[in-house]
mmCIF file of C-alpha atoms in Angstrom:
data_model
loop_
_atom_site.group_PDB
_atom_site.id
_atom_site.type_symbol
_atom_site.label_atom_id
_atom_site.label_comp_id
_atom_site.label_asym_id
_atom_site.label_seq_id
_atom_site.Cartn_x
_atom_site.Cartn_y
_atom_site.Cartn_z
ATOM 1 C CA MET K 666 -15.657 -1.198 11.727
ATOM 2 C CA PRO K 667 -17.026 2.135 13.595
ATOM 3 C CA VAL K 668 -16.957 1.309 17.290
ATOM 4 C CA SER K 669 -20.464 1.906 18.906
ATOM 5 C CA ILE K 670 -20.294 4.118 21.833
ATOM 6 C CA LYS K 671 -22.892 3.729 24.881
ATOM 7 C CA ARG K 672 -24.061 7.119 26.132
ATOM 8 C CA ILE K 673 -24.609 7.276 29.987
ATOM 9 C CA GLY K 674 -26.977 9.825 31.224
ATOM 10 C CA ALA K 675 -27.279 10.944 34.906
ATOM 11 C CA VAL K 676 -29.632 13.152 36.869
ATOM 12 C CA LEU K 677 -28.464 15.215 39.886
ATOM 13 C CA LEU K 678 -31.515 16.070 42.339
ATOM 14 C CA ALA K 679 -31.220 18.911 45.027
ATOM 15 C CA ALA K 680 -33.146 18.505 48.259
ATOM 16 C CA SER K 681 -34.319 21.106 50.797
ATOM 17 C CA LEU K 682 -34.312 20.697 54.696
ATOM 18 C CA PHE K 683 -36.845 22.280 57.000
ATOM 19 C CA THR K 684 -36.420 22.814 60.768
ATOM 20 C CA SER K 685 -39.090 24.079 63.170
ATOM 21 C CA ALA K 686 -38.770 27.094 65.572
ATOM 22 C CA GLN K 687 -37.592 26.271 69.168
ATOM 23 C CA GLY K 688 -36.456 28.008 72.218
ATOM 24 C CA ALA K 689 -37.640 31.662 72.376
ATOM 25 C CA PHE K 690 -39.966 31.447 69.281
ATOM 26 C CA ALA K 691 -42.122 28.909 71.020
ATOM 27 C CA GLN K 692 -44.637 31.351 72.264
ATOM 28 C CA ALA K 693 -44.709 33.171 68.990
ATOM 29 C CA PRO K 694 -47.050 32.550 66.319
ATOM 30 C CA ALA K 695 -45.700 29.641 64.356
ATOM 31 C CA PRO K 696 -44.022 30.817 61.510
ATOM 32 C CA LYS K 697 -45.252 30.131 58.048
ATOM 33 C CA PRO K 698 -43.290 26.834 56.736
ATOM 34 C CA ALA K 699 -40.324 27.875 54.568
ATOM 35 C CA GLN K 700 -41.042 27.273 50.765
ATOM 36 C CA PRO K 701 -39.053 24.528 49.463
ATOM 37 C CA ALA K 702 -36.369 25.665 47.312
ATOM 38 C CA ALA K 703 -36.687 25.117 43.572
ATOM 39 C CA PRO K 704 -34.966 22.100 42.413
ATOM 40 C CA LYS K 705 -31.890 22.536 40.230
ATOM 41 C CA PRO K 706 -32.291 21.597 36.614
ATOM 42 C CA ALA K 707 -30.910 18.108 35.884
ATOM 43 C CA GLN K 708 -27.200 18.208 34.710
ATOM 44 C CA PRO K 709 -26.200 15.496 32.324
ATOM 45 C CA ALA K 710 -22.997 13.778 33.271
ATOM 46 C CA PRO K 711 -19.964 14.442 31.195
ATOM 47 C CA GLN K 712 -20.096 12.338 27.836
ATOM 48 C CA PRO K 713 -17.210 10.230 26.952
ATOM 49 C CA ALA K 714 -15.273 11.649 23.777
ATOM 50 C CA PRO K 715 -16.410 9.428 20.715
ATOM 51 C CA GLN K 716 -13.613 6.957 19.473
ATOM 52 C CA ALA K 717 -12.305 7.283 16.181
ATOM 53 C CA ALA K 718 -13.145 4.132 13.911
ATOM 54 C CA PRO K 719 -10.285 2.277 13.317
ATOM 55 C CA ALA K 720 -8.541 2.403 9.844
ATOM 56 C CA PRO K 721 -9.618 -0.210 7.392
ATOM 57 C CA ALA K 722 -7.140 -2.910 6.728
ATOM 58 C CA ALA K 723 -5.480 -2.698 3.409
ATOM 59 C CA ASN K 724 -6.400 -5.286 0.745
ATOM 60 C CA GLN K 725 -3.514 -7.559 0.625
ATOM 61 C CA VAL K 726 -2.310 -8.829 -2.814
ATOM 62 C CA ASN K 727 0.600 -11.480 -2.715
ATOM 63 C CA LEU K 728 2.634 -11.499 -5.970
ATOM 64 C CA GLN K 729 5.090 -13.840 -6.951
ATOM 65 C CA PRO K 730 8.099 -13.448 -9.276
ATOM 66 C CA SER K 731 7.682 -13.298 -13.023
ATOM 67 C CA GLN K 732 11.225 -14.004 -13.715
ATOM 68 C CA SER K 733 13.680 -16.626 -12.285
ATOM 69 C CA ASP K 734 15.864 -14.275 -10.274
ATOM 70 C CA TRP K 735 16.744 -10.849 -9.731
ATOM 71 C CA THR K 736 18.676 -9.189 -12.531
ATOM 72 C CA LYS K 737 21.698 -6.539 -11.943
ATOM 73 C CA VAL K 738 22.334 -4.228 -15.124
ATOM 74 C CA CYS K 739 25.096 -1.733 -14.935
ATOM 75 C CA GLY K 740 26.052 1.109 -17.332
ATOM 76 C CA LYS K 741 28.024 4.379 -17.461
ATOM 77 C CA ASP K 742 26.329 7.809 -17.091
ATOM 78 C CA GLN K 743 28.215 9.789 -19.621
ATOM 79 C CA ALA K 744 27.014 13.255 -18.153
ATOM 80 C CA ALA K 745 27.876 12.447 -14.803
ATOM 81 C CA ASN K 746 30.997 10.192 -15.402
ATOM 82 C CA LYS K 747 29.625 7.546 -13.013
ATOM 83 C CA GLU K 748 28.851 3.971 -12.948
ATOM 84 C CA ILE K 749 25.138 3.305 -12.425
ATOM 85 C CA CYS K 750 23.452 -0.153 -11.606
ATOM 86 C CA TYR K 751 20.026 -1.258 -11.030
ATOM 87 C CA THR K 752 18.823 -4.604 -9.536
ATOM 88 C CA THR K 753 15.376 -5.395 -10.815
ATOM 89 C CA ARG K 754 12.671 -8.109 -10.959
ATOM 90 C CA ASP K 755 8.935 -8.339 -12.303
ATOM 91 C CA PHE K 756 6.103 -9.737 -10.187
ATOM 92 C CA GLY K 757 2.583 -10.968 -11.002
ATOM 93 C CA GLN K 758 -0.170 -12.892 -9.412
ATOM 94 C CA ALA K 759 1.097 -16.171 -10.835
ATOM 95 C CA PRO K 760 4.146 -17.334 -12.689
ATOM 96 C CA ASP K 761 2.401 -18.012 -15.729
ATOM 97 C CA GLN K 762 0.701 -14.597 -15.986
ATOM 98 C CA PRO K 763 1.888 -11.128 -17.104
ATOM 99 C CA PRO K 764 3.538 -9.079 -14.365
ATOM 100 C CA VAL K 765 1.615 -6.327 -12.866
ATOM 101 C CA LEU K 766 4.500 -4.888 -10.696
ATOM 102 C CA ALA K 767 8.383 -4.318 -11.103
ATOM 103 C CA ILE K 768 10.759 -3.229 -8.608
ATOM 104 C CA ALA K 769 14.409 -1.572 -9.448
ATOM 105 C CA VAL K 770 16.858 -0.409 -6.902
ATOM 106 C CA TYR K 771 19.611 1.980 -8.205
ATOM 107 C CA ASP K 772 22.851 2.221 -7.096
ATOM 108 C CA VAL K 773 25.370 5.063 -8.026
ATOM 109 C CA LYS K 774 28.930 4.165 -7.397
ATOM 110 C CA GLY K 775 30.442 6.461 -4.781
ATOM 111 C CA ASP K 776 27.115 7.661 -3.757
ATOM 112 C CA ASP K 777 25.188 6.912 -0.474
ATOM 113 C CA ASN K 778 21.842 8.148 -2.040
ATOM 114 C CA ARG K 779 19.788 5.236 -3.773
ATOM 115 C CA ILE K 780 16.510 5.181 -5.794
ATOM 116 C CA VAL K 781 13.703 2.626 -5.141
ATOM 117 C CA ARG K 782 11.770 2.663 -8.385
ATOM 118 C CA LEU K 783 8.415 0.909 -8.780
ATOM 119 C CA LEU K 784 6.466 0.307 -11.946
ATOM 120 C CA LEU K 785 2.771 -0.184 -10.721
ATOM 121 C CA PRO K 786 -0.559 -0.810 -12.615
ATOM 122 C CA PRO K 787 -2.827 2.091 -13.620
ATOM 123 C CA ALA K 788 -5.946 3.500 -12.073
ATOM 124 C CA LEU K 789 -4.249 4.219 -9.106
ATOM 125 C CA LEU K 790 -4.686 7.664 -6.994
ATOM 126 C CA LEU K 791 -1.600 9.576 -7.614
ATOM 127 C CA ARG K 792 -1.800 12.184 -4.974
ATOM 128 C CA PRO K 793 -1.603 9.920 -1.874
ATOM 129 C CA GLY K 794 1.751 8.592 -3.378
ATOM 130 C CA ILE K 795 3.252 5.375 -2.222
ATOM 131 C CA ARG K 796 4.670 3.986 0.917
ATOM 132 C CA PHE K 797 6.705 0.703 1.106
ATOM 133 C CA SER K 798 8.152 -1.083 4.201
ATOM 134 C CA VAL K 799 10.308 -4.185 4.574
ATOM 135 C CA ASP K 800 8.705 -6.952 6.725
ATOM 136 C CA LYS K 801 7.397 -5.017 9.810
ATOM 137 C CA GLY K 802 9.831 -2.165 9.268
ATOM 138 C CA ALA K 803 8.789 1.763 9.192
ATOM 139 C CA ALA K 804 7.254 2.692 6.110
ATOM 140 C CA ILE K 805 9.120 4.958 3.576
ATOM 141 C CA GLU K 806 7.149 7.404 1.458
ATOM 142 C CA GLY K 807 7.675 7.964 -2.174
ATOM 143 C CA SER K 808 5.696 9.790 -5.004
ATOM 144 C CA PHE K 809 4.609 9.145 -8.625
ATOM 145 C CA GLU K 810 6.642 10.476 -11.409
ATOM 146 C CA ILE K 811 5.104 9.697 -14.514
ATOM 147 C CA CYS K 812 2.024 7.432 -15.912
ATOM 148 C CA PHE K 813 1.672 5.646 -19.181
ATOM 149 C CA PRO K 814 -1.479 3.695 -20.339
ATOM 150 C CA ASN K 815 -0.016 0.530 -19.037
ATOM 151 C CA GLY K 816 1.454 1.736 -15.772
ATOM 152 C CA CYS K 817 2.981 4.472 -13.525
ATOM 153 C CA PHE K 818 6.494 5.004 -12.203
ATOM 154 C CA ALA K 819 6.814 5.868 -8.532
ATOM 155 C CA GLU K 820 10.182 6.116 -6.628
ATOM 156 C CA ALA K 821 11.696 6.960 -3.272
ATOM 157 C CA LYS K 822 15.012 8.309 -2.542
ATOM 158 C CA VAL K 823 16.637 6.259 0.061
ATOM 159 C CA ARG K 824 20.140 5.714 1.777
ATOM 160 C CA GLY K 825 22.380 2.947 2.413
ATOM 161 C CA PRO K 826 20.708 1.705 5.752
ATOM 162 C CA SER K 827 17.346 1.311 3.736
ATOM 163 C CA VAL K 828 19.020 -0.725 1.083
ATOM 164 C CA ASP K 829 20.659 -2.946 3.888
ATOM 165 C CA GLN K 830 16.995 -3.638 5.128
ATOM 166 C CA ILE K 831 15.843 -4.819 1.903
ATOM 167 C CA LYS K 832 18.852 -7.069 1.481
ATOM 168 C CA LYS K 833 18.058 -8.532 4.813
ATOM 169 C CA GLY K 834 14.224 -8.799 4.572
ATOM 170 C CA SER K 835 12.036 -11.327 3.336
ATOM 171 C CA ALA K 836 9.172 -9.436 1.765
ATOM 172 C CA MET K 837 8.506 -5.699 0.887
ATOM 173 C CA ASN K 838 4.971 -4.244 1.344
ATOM 174 C CA ILE K 839 3.827 -1.681 -1.203
ATOM 175 C CA PHE K 840 0.991 0.633 -0.147
ATOM 176 C CA VAL K 841 -0.937 2.313 -2.734
ATOM 177 C CA LYS K 842 -4.692 3.488 -3.143
ATOM 178 C CA ASN K 843 -6.811 2.587 -5.978
ATOM 179 C CA GLN K 844 -9.722 4.978 -7.565
ATOM 180 C CA PHE K 845 -12.050 4.129 -4.658
ATOM 181 C CA ASN K 846 -9.672 5.285 -2.221
ATOM 182 C CA ASN K 847 -9.059 1.752 -0.840
ATOM 183 C CA GLU K 848 -5.665 1.044 0.247
ATOM 184 C CA ILE K 849 -3.965 -1.777 -1.363
ATOM 185 C CA ALA K 850 -0.917 -3.748 -0.006
ATOM 186 C CA PHE K 851 1.361 -5.516 -2.640
ATOM 187 C CA VAL K 852 3.412 -7.941 -0.886
ATOM 188 C CA VAL K 853 6.499 -9.197 -2.958
ATOM 189 C CA PRO K 854 9.106 -11.718 -1.859
ATOM 190 C CA LEU K 855 12.946 -10.366 -1.515
ATOM 191 C CA GLY K 856 14.689 -13.631 -1.633
ATOM 192 C CA GLY K 857 17.837 -13.396 -3.779
ATOM 193 C CA PHE K 858 17.787 -9.541 -3.812
ATOM 194 C CA ALA K 859 21.070 -9.280 -1.574
ATOM 195 C CA ARG K 860 23.011 -11.643 -3.619
ATOM 196 C CA ALA K 861 22.148 -9.949 -7.052
ATOM 197 C CA PHE K 862 22.512 -6.385 -5.545
ATOM 198 C CA ASP K 863 26.306 -7.315 -4.273
ATOM 199 C CA GLY K 864 27.039 -9.717 -7.223
ATOM 200 C CA PRO K 865 28.325 -8.942 -10.864
ATOM 201 C CA PRO K 866 26.082 -7.485 -13.213
ATOM 202 C CA ILE K 867 24.557 -9.537 -15.960
ATOM 203 C CA ASP K 868 26.369 -9.734 -19.464
ATOM 204 C CA PRO K 869 24.403 -7.419 -22.018
ATOM 205 C CA LYS K 870 24.054 -10.228 -24.483
ATOM 206 C CA VAL K 871 22.431 -12.576 -22.075
ATOM 207 C CA LEU K 872 20.136 -10.008 -20.889
ATOM 208 C CA GLU K 873 19.130 -9.388 -24.356
ATOM 209 C CA ASP K 874 18.675 -13.257 -24.990
ATOM 210 C CA GLN K 875 16.481 -13.122 -21.806
ATOM 211 C CA GLN K 876 14.231 -10.315 -22.912
ATOM 212 C CA ASN K 877 13.618 -11.885 -26.288
ATOM 213 C CA GLN K 878 12.725 -15.361 -24.750
ATOM 214 C CA LEU K 879 10.293 -13.424 -22.270
ATOM 215 C CA ARG K 880 8.830 -11.570 -25.267
ATOM 216 C CA GLU K 881 8.148 -14.862 -27.175
ATOM 217 C CA GLU K 882 6.646 -16.627 -24.124
ATOM 218 C CA MET K 883 4.360 -13.724 -23.538
ATOM 219 C CA GLN K 884 3.280 -13.735 -27.285
ATOM 220 C CA LYS K 885 2.817 -17.627 -27.082
ATOM 221 C CA ARG K 886 0.619 -17.227 -24.049
ATOM 222 C CA ALA K 887 -1.523 -14.468 -25.690
ATOM 223 C CA GLU K 888 -1.917 -16.750 -28.756
ATOM 224 C CA GLU K 889 -2.939 -19.602 -26.528
ATOM 225 C CA GLU K 890 -5.364 -17.523 -24.685
ATOM 226 C CA ARG K 891 -6.827 -16.226 -27.826
ATOM 227 C CA LYS K 892 -7.576 -19.714 -29.248
ATOM 228 C CA ARG K 893 -9.091 -20.695 -25.915
ATOM 229 C CA LEU K 894 -11.451 -17.901 -25.914
ATOM 230 C CA GLU K 895 -12.407 -18.390 -29.672
ATOM 231 C CA ALA K 896 -13.076 -22.117 -28.796
ATOM 232 C CA GLN K 897 -15.417 -21.356 -26.036
ATOM 233 C CA THR K 898 -17.462 -18.921 -28.041
ATOM 234 C CA PRO K 899 -20.471 -20.496 -29.466
ATOM 235 C CA ALA K 900 -20.816 -20.372 -33.380
ATOM 236 C CA PRO K 901 -23.720 -18.235 -34.693
ATOM 237 C CA ALA K 902 -26.922 -20.146 -35.042
ATOM 238 C CA GLY K 903 -27.574 -20.977 -38.876
ATOM 239 C CA ALA K 904 -30.608 -19.344 -40.468
ATOM 240 C CA ALA K 905 -34.128 -21.097 -39.588
ATOM 241 C CA PRO K 906 -35.499 -23.482 -42.533
ATOM 242 C CA ARG K 907 -38.161 -22.078 -44.487
#
């Protein structure tokens, strides 16, 4: 909230001193009294510089994992002839709700440059970009790359020490701004990330089975929600009797 400033004013007054004639001037006619000097105009005291209003706190949204654990996927980039792995996980407001955010940390074998890629919900301001920090560490800036109707991709280029912070951290704070220019902080847990990042990749067949199972569960939940809404909708009233 803006801090109110108490303004202080002060007035400086000037005084004039008068003396009477003495000594040799005793027999002389008394001189006319000197006219008092005009008072100096009031000078206001210097005003304190207004204090800047503190930045509003970000609206914090605590997310929970939508998957049982982090997943590490590896493959070979034929063009660069390098192996690329990424460790990823989805997060939502509740385990039984669709994910609203996903994190993937890319690791190119033999390269210290890493990429932290985020899939974020739509309706965000793109120009401010993103920032993320691990626990209470320094923030790292990133930018949006491309948007689709169901979400936007953003990424930040980091190096090995930043990935080490993610591996040791307990939570990642992701800062974005919505369409009302309000800052939102998505907080996601990092438990299990280090084990998955340093561990072996998942078998492609197992990954495909997990994706199919997740798709079936989401379809089942959507169907149950549709039936629940239909049951709550009152039936249209019948025609009034004639």
